[in-house]
mmCIF file of C-alpha atoms and ligand atoms in Angstrom:
data_model
loop_
_atom_site.group_PDB
_atom_site.id
_atom_site.type_symbol
_atom_site.label_atom_id
_atom_site.label_comp_id
_atom_site.label_asym_id
_atom_site.label_seq_id
_atom_site.Cartn_x
_atom_site.Cartn_y
_atom_site.Cartn_z
ATOM 1 C CA MET A 215 0.000 0.000 0.000
ATOM 2 C CA ASN A 216 1.156 3.575 -0.023
ATOM 3 C CA ASP A 217 0.964 6.456 2.288
ATOM 4 C CA HIS A 218 0.890 8.336 5.434
ATOM 5 C CA ARG A 219 0.630 8.605 9.157
ATOM 6 C CA VAL A 220 -1.768 7.970 11.933
ATOM 7 C CA ALA A 221 -1.510 11.195 13.823
ATOM 8 C CA SER A 222 -3.482 10.032 16.763
ATOM 9 C CA ALA A 223 -2.425 6.653 17.982
ATOM 10 C CA ASP A 224 0.841 4.816 18.209
ATOM 11 C CA PRO A 225 -0.190 1.435 16.818
ATOM 12 C CA ALA A 226 2.692 -0.248 18.614
ATOM 13 C CA ARG A 227 1.324 0.727 21.998
ATOM 14 C CA SER A 228 -2.099 -0.598 21.258
ATOM 15 C CA THR A 229 -0.647 -3.973 20.284
ATOM 16 C CA GLY A 230 1.471 -4.380 23.366
ATOM 17 C CA THR A 231 4.798 -4.230 21.621
ATOM 18 C CA THR A 232 7.368 -1.725 22.590
ATOM 19 C CA SER A 233 9.239 -0.538 19.571
ATOM 20 C CA ALA A 234 7.664 1.396 16.764
ATOM 21 C CA THR A 235 10.819 3.387 16.247
ATOM 22 C CA THR A 236 13.125 3.210 13.285
ATOM 23 C CA SER A 237 15.934 2.024 15.520
ATOM 24 C CA ALA A 238 18.596 0.118 13.658
ATOM 25 C CA ASP A 239 18.543 -2.568 16.342
ATOM 26 C CA ALA A 240 16.321 -5.462 15.520
ATOM 27 C CA PRO A 241 13.826 -5.231 18.337
ATOM 28 C CA ARG A 242 14.582 -8.379 20.288
ATOM 29 C CA GLU A 243 11.197 -8.752 21.852
ATOM 30 C CA GLU A 244 9.530 -8.416 18.475
ATOM 31 C CA VAL A 245 11.654 -11.166 16.962
ATOM 32 C CA GLY A 246 10.712 -13.417 19.869
ATOM 33 C CA GLU A 247 7.060 -12.505 19.534
ATOM 34 C CA VAL A 248 6.923 -13.375 15.838
ATOM 35 C CA ARG A 249 8.852 -16.604 16.256
ATOM 36 C CA ARG A 250 6.654 -17.712 19.121
ATOM 37 C CA PHE A 251 3.605 -17.069 16.919
ATOM 38 C CA TRP A 252 4.596 -19.574 14.235
ATOM 39 C CA GLN A 253 6.178 -22.002 16.675
ATOM 40 C CA ARG A 254 2.906 -22.154 18.636
ATOM 41 C CA LEU A 255 1.200 -23.154 15.404
ATOM 42 C CA GLY A 256 3.795 -25.844 14.727
ATOM 43 C CA LEU A 257 4.911 -24.138 11.518
ATOM 44 C CA PRO A 258 8.464 -24.086 10.129
ATOM 45 C CA GLY A 259 8.163 -20.308 9.701
ATOM 46 C CA LEU A 260 6.106 -17.853 7.672
ATOM 47 C CA VAL A 261 5.671 -17.160 3.975
ATOM 48 C CA ASP A 262 4.935 -13.510 3.223
ATOM 49 C CA VAL A 263 3.728 -12.890 -0.340
ATOM 50 C CA HIS A 264 3.640 -9.098 -0.053
ATOM 51 C CA THR A 265 6.940 -7.488 0.918
ATOM 52 C CA HIS A 266 8.586 -4.642 -0.945
ATOM 53 C CA PHE A 267 12.127 -4.573 -2.246
ATOM 54 C CA MET A 268 13.127 -2.259 -5.062
ATOM 55 C CA PRO A 269 16.146 -0.299 -6.243
ATOM 56 C CA GLU A 270 17.325 1.907 -3.357
ATOM 57 C CA ARG A 271 16.689 5.088 -5.290
ATOM 58 C CA VAL A 272 13.098 4.058 -5.960
ATOM 59 C CA GLN A 273 12.637 2.829 -2.400
ATOM 60 C CA HIS A 274 13.743 6.191 -1.047
ATOM 61 C CA LYS A 275 11.345 7.958 -3.393
ATOM 62 C CA VAL A 276 8.524 5.782 -2.160
ATOM 63 C CA TRP A 277 9.432 6.590 1.447
ATOM 64 C CA GLY A 278 9.582 10.262 0.560
ATOM 65 C CA TYR A 279 6.112 9.932 -0.899
ATOM 66 C CA PHE A 280 4.828 8.347 2.304
ATOM 67 C CA ASP A 281 6.401 11.151 4.289
ATOM 68 C CA ALA A 282 5.641 14.158 2.184
ATOM 69 C CA GLN A 283 2.754 13.783 -0.166
ATOM 70 C CA GLY A 284 0.232 14.397 2.539
ATOM 71 C CA PRO A 285 -2.525 12.111 3.530
ATOM 72 C CA LEU A 286 -4.893 10.637 0.994
ATOM 73 C CA ILE A 287 -7.178 10.023 3.909
ATOM 74 C CA GLY A 288 -7.768 12.757 6.447
ATOM 75 C CA GLY A 289 -5.701 12.571 9.582
ATOM 76 C CA LEU A 290 -3.498 9.686 8.571
ATOM 77 C CA GLU A 291 0.156 9.590 9.339
ATOM 78 C CA TRP A 292 2.335 6.753 8.208
ATOM 79 C CA PRO A 293 5.542 6.438 10.213
ATOM 80 C CA ILE A 294 7.480 3.662 8.491
ATOM 81 C CA VAL A 295 8.837 1.305 11.130
ATOM 82 C CA TYR A 296 11.411 -0.526 9.009
ATOM 83 C CA ARG A 297 13.190 2.267 7.176
ATOM 84 C CA ARG A 298 16.565 0.549 7.029
ATOM 85 C CA GLN A 299 19.264 -0.534 4.632
ATOM 86 C CA GLU A 300 18.302 -3.390 2.323
ATOM 87 C CA ALA A 301 20.656 -5.880 3.967
ATOM 88 C CA GLU A 302 19.190 -5.106 7.395
ATOM 89 C CA ARG A 303 15.691 -5.607 6.042
ATOM 90 C CA THR A 304 16.413 -9.023 4.574
ATOM 91 C CA ALA A 305 18.295 -10.011 7.741
ATOM 92 C CA LEU A 306 15.336 -9.012 9.883
ATOM 93 C CA LEU A 307 12.884 -11.042 7.785
ATOM 94 C CA ARG A 308 15.127 -14.067 8.293
ATOM 95 C CA GLU A 309 15.333 -13.444 12.031
ATOM 96 C CA LEU A 310 11.571 -13.256 12.174
ATOM 97 C CA GLY A 311 11.431 -16.645 10.466
ATOM 98 C CA VAL A 312 9.982 -15.523 7.140
ATOM 99 C CA ARG A 313 11.078 -18.471 4.989
ATOM 100 C CA ALA A 314 10.082 -16.903 1.692
ATOM 101 C CA PHE A 315 9.076 -13.415 0.680
ATOM 102 C CA THR A 316 8.672 -11.307 -2.461
ATOM 103 C CA ALA A 317 10.077 -8.128 -3.964
ATOM 104 C CA MET A 318 6.935 -6.233 -4.864
ATOM 105 C CA LEU A 319 7.901 -3.477 -7.274
ATOM 106 C CA TYR A 320 5.882 -1.648 -9.871
ATOM 107 C CA PRO A 321 6.228 1.109 -12.451
ATOM 108 C CA HIS A 322 4.196 4.301 -12.324
ATOM 109 C CA LYS A 323 4.726 5.000 -16.016
ATOM 110 C CA PRO A 324 5.700 3.267 -19.261
ATOM 111 C CA GLY A 325 9.299 2.376 -19.962
ATOM 112 C CA MET A 326 10.209 1.341 -16.405
ATOM 113 C CA ALA A 327 9.118 -2.246 -16.021
ATOM 114 C CA ARG A 328 11.946 -3.872 -17.929
ATOM 115 C CA TRP A 329 14.507 -2.038 -15.827
ATOM 116 C CA LEU A 330 12.708 -2.960 -12.604
ATOM 117 C CA ASN A 331 12.588 -6.572 -13.750
ATOM 118 C CA ALA A 332 16.336 -6.599 -14.344
ATOM 119 C CA TRP A 333 16.904 -5.281 -10.833
ATOM 120 C CA ALA A 334 14.481 -7.823 -9.350
ATOM 121 C CA ALA A 335 16.186 -10.707 -11.144
ATOM 122 C CA ASP A 336 19.519 -9.602 -9.706
ATOM 123 C CA PHE A 337 17.980 -9.189 -6.241
ATOM 124 C CA ALA A 338 16.458 -12.673 -6.377
ATOM 125 C CA GLY A 339 19.808 -14.047 -7.537
ATOM 126 C CA ARG A 340 21.542 -12.723 -4.439
ATOM 127 C CA THR A 341 18.573 -13.336 -2.111
ATOM 128 C CA PRO A 342 17.684 -17.020 -2.302
ATOM 129 C CA ASP A 343 14.698 -16.731 0.027
ATOM 130 C CA CYS A 344 13.105 -14.055 -2.173
ATOM 131 C CA LEU A 345 10.628 -15.404 -4.711
ATOM 132 C CA HIS A 346 11.850 -13.916 -7.975
ATOM 133 C CA THR A 347 9.376 -11.127 -8.689
ATOM 134 C CA ALA A 348 8.610 -9.197 -11.879
ATOM 135 C CA THR A 349 6.193 -6.503 -12.940
ATOM 136 C CA LEU A 350 4.499 -5.108 -16.035
ATOM 137 C CA HIS A 351 2.722 -2.122 -17.526
ATOM 138 C CA PRO A 352 0.352 -1.806 -20.491
ATOM 139 C CA GLU A 353 2.805 -0.683 -23.157
ATOM 140 C CA PRO A 354 4.208 -1.908 -26.450
ATOM 141 C CA GLY A 355 6.603 -4.780 -25.819
ATOM 142 C CA VAL A 356 5.013 -5.913 -22.568
ATOM 143 C CA GLY A 357 4.392 -9.404 -23.949
ATOM 144 C CA ALA A 358 8.066 -9.755 -24.840
ATOM 145 C CA TYR A 359 9.470 -8.664 -21.500
ATOM 146 C CA VAL A 360 6.934 -10.699 -19.543
ATOM 147 C CA ARG A 361 8.025 -13.731 -21.552
ATOM 148 C CA GLU A 362 11.661 -12.891 -20.819
ATOM 149 C CA ALA A 363 10.932 -12.593 -17.115
ATOM 150 C CA ILE A 364 9.152 -15.953 -17.105
ATOM 151 C CA GLU A 365 12.083 -17.526 -18.929
ATOM 152 C CA ALA A 366 14.456 -15.913 -16.431
ATOM 153 C CA GLY A 367 12.600 -17.692 -13.635
ATOM 154 C CA ALA A 368 10.112 -15.153 -12.307
ATOM 155 C CA ARG A 369 7.773 -16.882 -9.856
ATOM 156 C CA VAL A 370 5.403 -14.050 -9.036
ATOM 157 C CA PHE A 371 4.357 -10.766 -10.653
ATOM 158 C CA LYS A 372 3.179 -7.530 -9.091
ATOM 159 C CA ALA A 373 0.733 -5.085 -10.637
ATOM 160 C CA HIS A 374 -0.461 -1.836 -9.096
ATOM 161 C CA VAL A 375 -3.579 -0.476 -10.784
ATOM 162 C CA GLN A 376 -3.778 2.762 -8.799
ATOM 163 C CA VAL A 377 -0.115 3.778 -9.055
ATOM 164 C CA GLY A 378 0.137 2.609 -12.663
ATOM 165 C CA ALA A 379 -3.181 4.311 -13.467
ATOM 166 C CA TYR A 380 -4.230 1.748 -16.050
ATOM 167 C CA ASP A 381 -7.151 -0.528 -16.760
ATOM 168 C CA PRO A 382 -6.006 -4.049 -15.881
ATOM 169 C CA ALA A 383 -8.224 -5.303 -18.689
ATOM 170 C CA ASP A 384 -6.337 -3.103 -21.193
ATOM 171 C CA GLU A 385 -5.931 -4.840 -24.534
ATOM 172 C CA LEU A 386 -2.154 -4.398 -24.308
ATOM 173 C CA LEU A 387 -2.069 -6.712 -21.275
ATOM 174 C CA GLN A 388 -4.082 -9.590 -22.713
ATOM 175 C CA GLU A 389 -1.111 -11.504 -24.050
ATOM 176 C CA ALA A 390 0.718 -11.162 -20.727
ATOM 177 C CA TRP A 391 -2.274 -12.338 -18.671
ATOM 178 C CA GLY A 392 -2.658 -15.277 -21.031
ATOM 179 C CA MET A 393 0.996 -16.288 -20.637
ATOM 180 C CA LEU A 394 0.899 -15.926 -16.864
ATOM 181 C CA ALA A 395 -2.309 -17.936 -16.625
ATOM 182 C CA GLU A 396 -0.822 -20.668 -18.772
ATOM 183 C CA ALA A 397 2.405 -20.728 -16.748
ATOM 184 C CA GLY A 398 0.438 -20.757 -13.478
ATOM 185 C CA ILE A 399 2.433 -17.796 -12.195
ATOM 186 C CA PRO A 400 0.620 -15.776 -9.524
ATOM 187 C CA VAL A 401 0.097 -12.032 -9.942
ATOM 188 C CA VAL A 402 -0.245 -9.961 -6.782
ATOM 189 C CA MET A 403 -2.415 -7.069 -7.839
ATOM 190 C CA HIS A 404 -3.230 -3.950 -5.898
ATOM 191 C CA CYS A 405 -6.640 -3.421 -7.482
ATOM 192 C CA GLY A 406 -8.928 -2.336 -4.634
ATOM 193 C CA SER A 407 -9.771 1.320 -4.105
ATOM 194 C CA GLY A 408 -7.923 1.609 -0.779
ATOM 195 C CA PRO A 409 -6.317 3.549 0.657
ATOM 196 C CA ALA A 410 -7.270 5.824 -2.237
ATOM 197 C CA PRO A 411 -9.243 5.061 -5.375
ATOM 198 C CA GLY A 412 -7.900 5.308 -8.891
ATOM 199 C CA GLU A 413 -9.716 5.606 -12.163
ATOM 200 C CA HIS A 414 -9.487 1.841 -12.713
ATOM 201 C CA THR A 415 -9.540 0.426 -9.184
ATOM 202 C CA GLY A 416 -12.304 -1.751 -7.835
ATOM 203 C CA PRO A 417 -13.748 -5.146 -8.728
ATOM 204 C CA GLU A 418 -15.308 -4.303 -12.088
ATOM 205 C CA PRO A 419 -12.118 -4.209 -14.222
ATOM 206 C CA ILE A 420 -10.913 -7.384 -12.488
ATOM 207 C CA ALA A 421 -14.163 -9.122 -13.353
ATOM 208 C CA ARG A 422 -13.415 -8.294 -16.997
ATOM 209 C CA VAL A 423 -9.866 -9.668 -16.709
ATOM 210 C CA LEU A 424 -11.132 -12.899 -15.158
ATOM 211 C CA ALA A 425 -13.906 -13.298 -17.698
ATOM 212 C CA ARG A 426 -11.167 -13.595 -20.328
ATOM 213 C CA HIS A 427 -8.582 -15.380 -18.158
ATOM 214 C CA PRO A 428 -10.514 -17.428 -15.606
ATOM 215 C CA GLY A 429 -7.439 -19.483 -14.768
ATOM 216 C CA LEU A 430 -5.227 -16.496 -13.947
ATOM 217 C CA ARG A 431 -3.766 -16.900 -10.476
ATOM 218 C CA LEU A 432 -4.575 -13.437 -9.295
ATOM 219 C CA ILE A 433 -3.754 -12.580 -5.680
ATOM 220 C CA VAL A 434 -5.856 -9.571 -4.742
ATOM 221 C CA ALA A 435 -3.702 -7.430 -2.460
ATOM 222 C CA HIS A 436 -5.091 -6.070 0.804
ATOM 223 C CA LEU A 437 -8.070 -8.431 0.429
ATOM 224 C CA GLY A 438 -9.450 -5.901 -2.037
ATOM 225 C CA MET A 439 -9.692 -3.113 0.559
ATOM 226 C CA PRO A 440 -12.164 -1.480 0.838
ATOM 227 C CA GLU A 441 -14.267 -3.507 -1.634
ATOM 228 C CA TYR A 442 -13.688 -6.616 0.475
ATOM 229 C CA GLU A 443 -17.010 -8.275 -0.159
ATOM 230 C CA GLU A 444 -17.053 -7.612 -3.891
ATOM 231 C CA PHE A 445 -13.647 -9.271 -4.231
ATOM 232 C CA LEU A 446 -14.814 -12.183 -2.072
ATOM 233 C CA ASP A 447 -17.675 -12.558 -4.571
ATOM 234 C CA LEU A 448 -15.086 -12.921 -7.341
ATOM 235 C CA ALA A 449 -13.047 -15.394 -5.281
ATOM 236 C CA GLU A 450 -16.125 -17.527 -4.760
ATOM 237 C CA ARG A 451 -16.696 -17.463 -8.507
ATOM 238 C CA TYR A 452 -13.119 -18.031 -9.719
ATOM 239 C CA GLY A 453 -11.250 -20.894 -8.102
ATOM 240 C CA GLN A 454 -7.788 -19.528 -8.899
ATOM 241 C CA LEU A 455 -8.419 -16.145 -7.311
ATOM 242 C CA ARG A 456 -6.592 -15.613 -4.036
ATOM 243 C CA LEU A 457 -6.349 -12.699 -1.632
ATOM 244 C CA ASP A 458 -3.562 -11.441 0.573
ATOM 245 C CA THR A 459 -4.029 -10.104 4.089
ATOM 246 C CA THR A 460 -1.714 -7.130 3.695
ATOM 247 C CA MET A 461 -2.540 -4.492 6.339
ATOM 248 C CA VAL A 462 -6.096 -5.755 6.705
ATOM 249 C CA PHE A 463 -7.498 -6.291 10.226
ATOM 250 C CA THR A 464 -4.767 -4.153 11.816
ATOM 251 C CA ASP A 465 -5.677 -1.370 14.229
ATOM 252 C CA PHE A 466 -4.367 1.039 11.617
ATOM 253 C CA THR A 467 -6.632 -0.140 8.789
ATOM 254 C CA GLU A 468 -9.642 -0.913 10.958
ATOM 255 C CA LYS A 469 -9.813 2.813 11.758
ATOM 256 C CA PHE A 470 -10.599 3.818 8.210
ATOM 257 C CA MET A 471 -11.433 0.765 6.108
ATOM 258 C CA PRO A 472 -12.668 -1.880 8.527
ATOM 259 C CA PHE A 473 -13.252 -5.414 7.353
ATOM 260 C CA PRO A 474 -16.979 -6.176 7.751
ATOM 261 C CA ARG A 475 -17.557 -8.695 10.543
ATOM 262 C CA ARG A 476 -20.393 -10.301 8.606
ATOM 263 C CA ALA A 477 -17.884 -11.433 5.960
ATOM 264 C CA LEU A 478 -15.731 -13.421 8.409
ATOM 265 C CA PRO A 479 -17.446 -16.739 7.633
ATOM 266 C CA ARG A 480 -16.588 -16.210 3.971
ATOM 267 C CA LEU A 481 -12.925 -15.813 4.936
ATOM 268 C CA ALA A 482 -13.140 -19.099 6.766
ATOM 269 C CA GLY A 483 -14.675 -20.711 3.684
ATOM 270 C CA LEU A 484 -11.869 -19.402 1.489
ATOM 271 C CA GLY A 485 -9.213 -20.455 4.009
ATOM 272 C CA ASP A 486 -7.180 -22.281 1.375
ATOM 273 C CA ARG A 487 -6.902 -19.127 -0.778
ATOM 274 C CA ILE A 488 -5.985 -16.431 1.741
ATOM 275 C CA LEU A 489 -2.269 -15.671 1.929
ATOM 276 C CA LEU A 490 -0.232 -13.781 4.486
ATOM 277 C CA GLY A 491 0.999 -10.436 3.231
ATOM 278 C CA SER A 492 2.472 -7.653 5.335
ATOM 279 C CA ASP A 493 3.703 -4.714 3.216
ATOM 280 C CA PHE A 494 7.036 -4.929 5.057
ATOM 281 C CA PRO A 495 8.983 -2.644 5.277
ATOM 282 C CA ASN A 496 6.507 0.156 4.537
ATOM 283 C CA ILE A 497 4.281 -0.394 7.556
ATOM 284 C CA PRO A 498 3.382 1.965 10.388
ATOM 285 C CA TYR A 499 3.370 -0.741 13.114
ATOM 286 C CA PRO A 500 5.559 -3.706 14.081
ATOM 287 C CA TYR A 501 5.425 -6.839 11.927
ATOM 288 C CA ALA A 502 3.969 -8.885 14.794
ATOM 289 C CA HIS A 503 0.840 -6.767 14.776
ATOM 290 C CA GLN A 504 -0.281 -8.159 11.392
ATOM 291 C CA LEU A 505 -0.027 -11.670 12.820
ATOM 292 C CA HIS A 506 -1.938 -10.809 15.963
ATOM 293 C CA ALA A 507 -4.546 -9.058 13.847
ATOM 294 C CA LEU A 508 -5.107 -12.367 12.035
ATOM 295 C CA GLU A 509 -5.069 -14.384 15.245
ATOM 296 C CA ARG A 510 -7.732 -12.248 16.905
ATOM 297 C CA LEU A 511 -10.197 -13.025 14.099
ATOM 298 C CA ASP A 512 -10.653 -16.322 15.955
ATOM 299 C CA LEU A 513 -10.803 -18.399 12.810
ATOM 300 C CA GLY A 514 -8.688 -21.030 14.525
ATOM 301 C CA PRO A 515 -5.207 -22.538 14.303
ATOM 302 C CA ASP A 516 -5.875 -24.544 11.123
ATOM 303 C CA TRP A 517 -6.880 -21.354 9.320
ATOM 304 C CA LEU A 518 -3.808 -19.530 10.615
ATOM 305 C CA ARG A 519 -1.486 -22.342 9.562
ATOM 306 C CA ALA A 520 -2.923 -22.311 6.057
ATOM 307 C CA VAL A 521 -2.847 -18.529 5.723
ATOM 308 C CA CYS A 522 0.539 -17.856 7.298
ATOM 309 C CA HIS A 523 2.423 -20.654 5.629
ATOM 310 C CA ASP A 524 0.812 -23.647 3.971
ATOM 311 C CA ASN A 525 -1.230 -21.954 1.229
ATOM 312 C CA ALA A 526 1.743 -20.048 -0.150
ATOM 313 C CA ALA A 527 4.101 -22.976 0.365
ATOM 314 C CA GLY A 528 1.775 -25.065 -1.780
ATOM 315 C CA LEU A 529 1.286 -22.364 -4.396
ATOM 316 C CA PHE A 530 5.013 -21.767 -4.831
ATOM 317 C CA GLY A 531 6.136 -25.341 -4.254
ATOM 318 C CA LEU A 532 8.312 -24.480 -1.251
HETATM 319 ZN ZN1 ZN B 191 2.269 -3.128 -0.890
#
């Protein structure tokens, strides 16, 4: 997700953890808290399908955007907890026990995706626990560079409809969606209208994509926030549609785009297609809070095991 600051509350305090600072020290108690979470469940660790790694220059621009652009939603501040050097960020994920993660990166204009993909391939090459990630944009040549990325070993794609400001059903993307569907490669797509809407966000364009590519392994980021129920409708209709938990159910998100309680049984029913995502490192609360936010839904240990590890492990053959 992108953006801003909760002026009012310190989310760390409300979750009982102590460090929401940008201290360079890995907060010991947080590492213990996260590890105890997955150990209690009898898991070998976590798989997080929604973490951001990108070229440092781009990462710093994104952080500058979070800091400076001003809130898209009134009153929000977004103090990034994990604003650290890349090597510290990967080291921390390992300490937390995140067995596999992604490098979500995305262009905001044409002509960038190929360059981002080259960086991501290099990053994956030197980061064995990162699932090799690639991205795309509706532009001439997209079919060719998506094919190249697949041939280079990309295991997951990222698309950001609001930042990219494009219709995901754009004719220019049809060949790419077809190839990705055929290859069974998941696409994490930020397509909901939260935290801010775009011209092409929401379930309707995604319904058009899926009508043409029903087998596309789309992972709807942020559970489709705030159009949660509309995206659950699509998931119940398309068996390859998945959703990630990124930032959903946290104190932060519940303040402005709460997940409707009445839809909880549907989450239970889709328990084999919900995947842990965090938005690390761009989050305004400690990593453990996302896990506790899932735990307090009271959907049970089997659901948590599937969501926090097994579903993604199966999907990516880990
Ligand atoms: Zn994100």
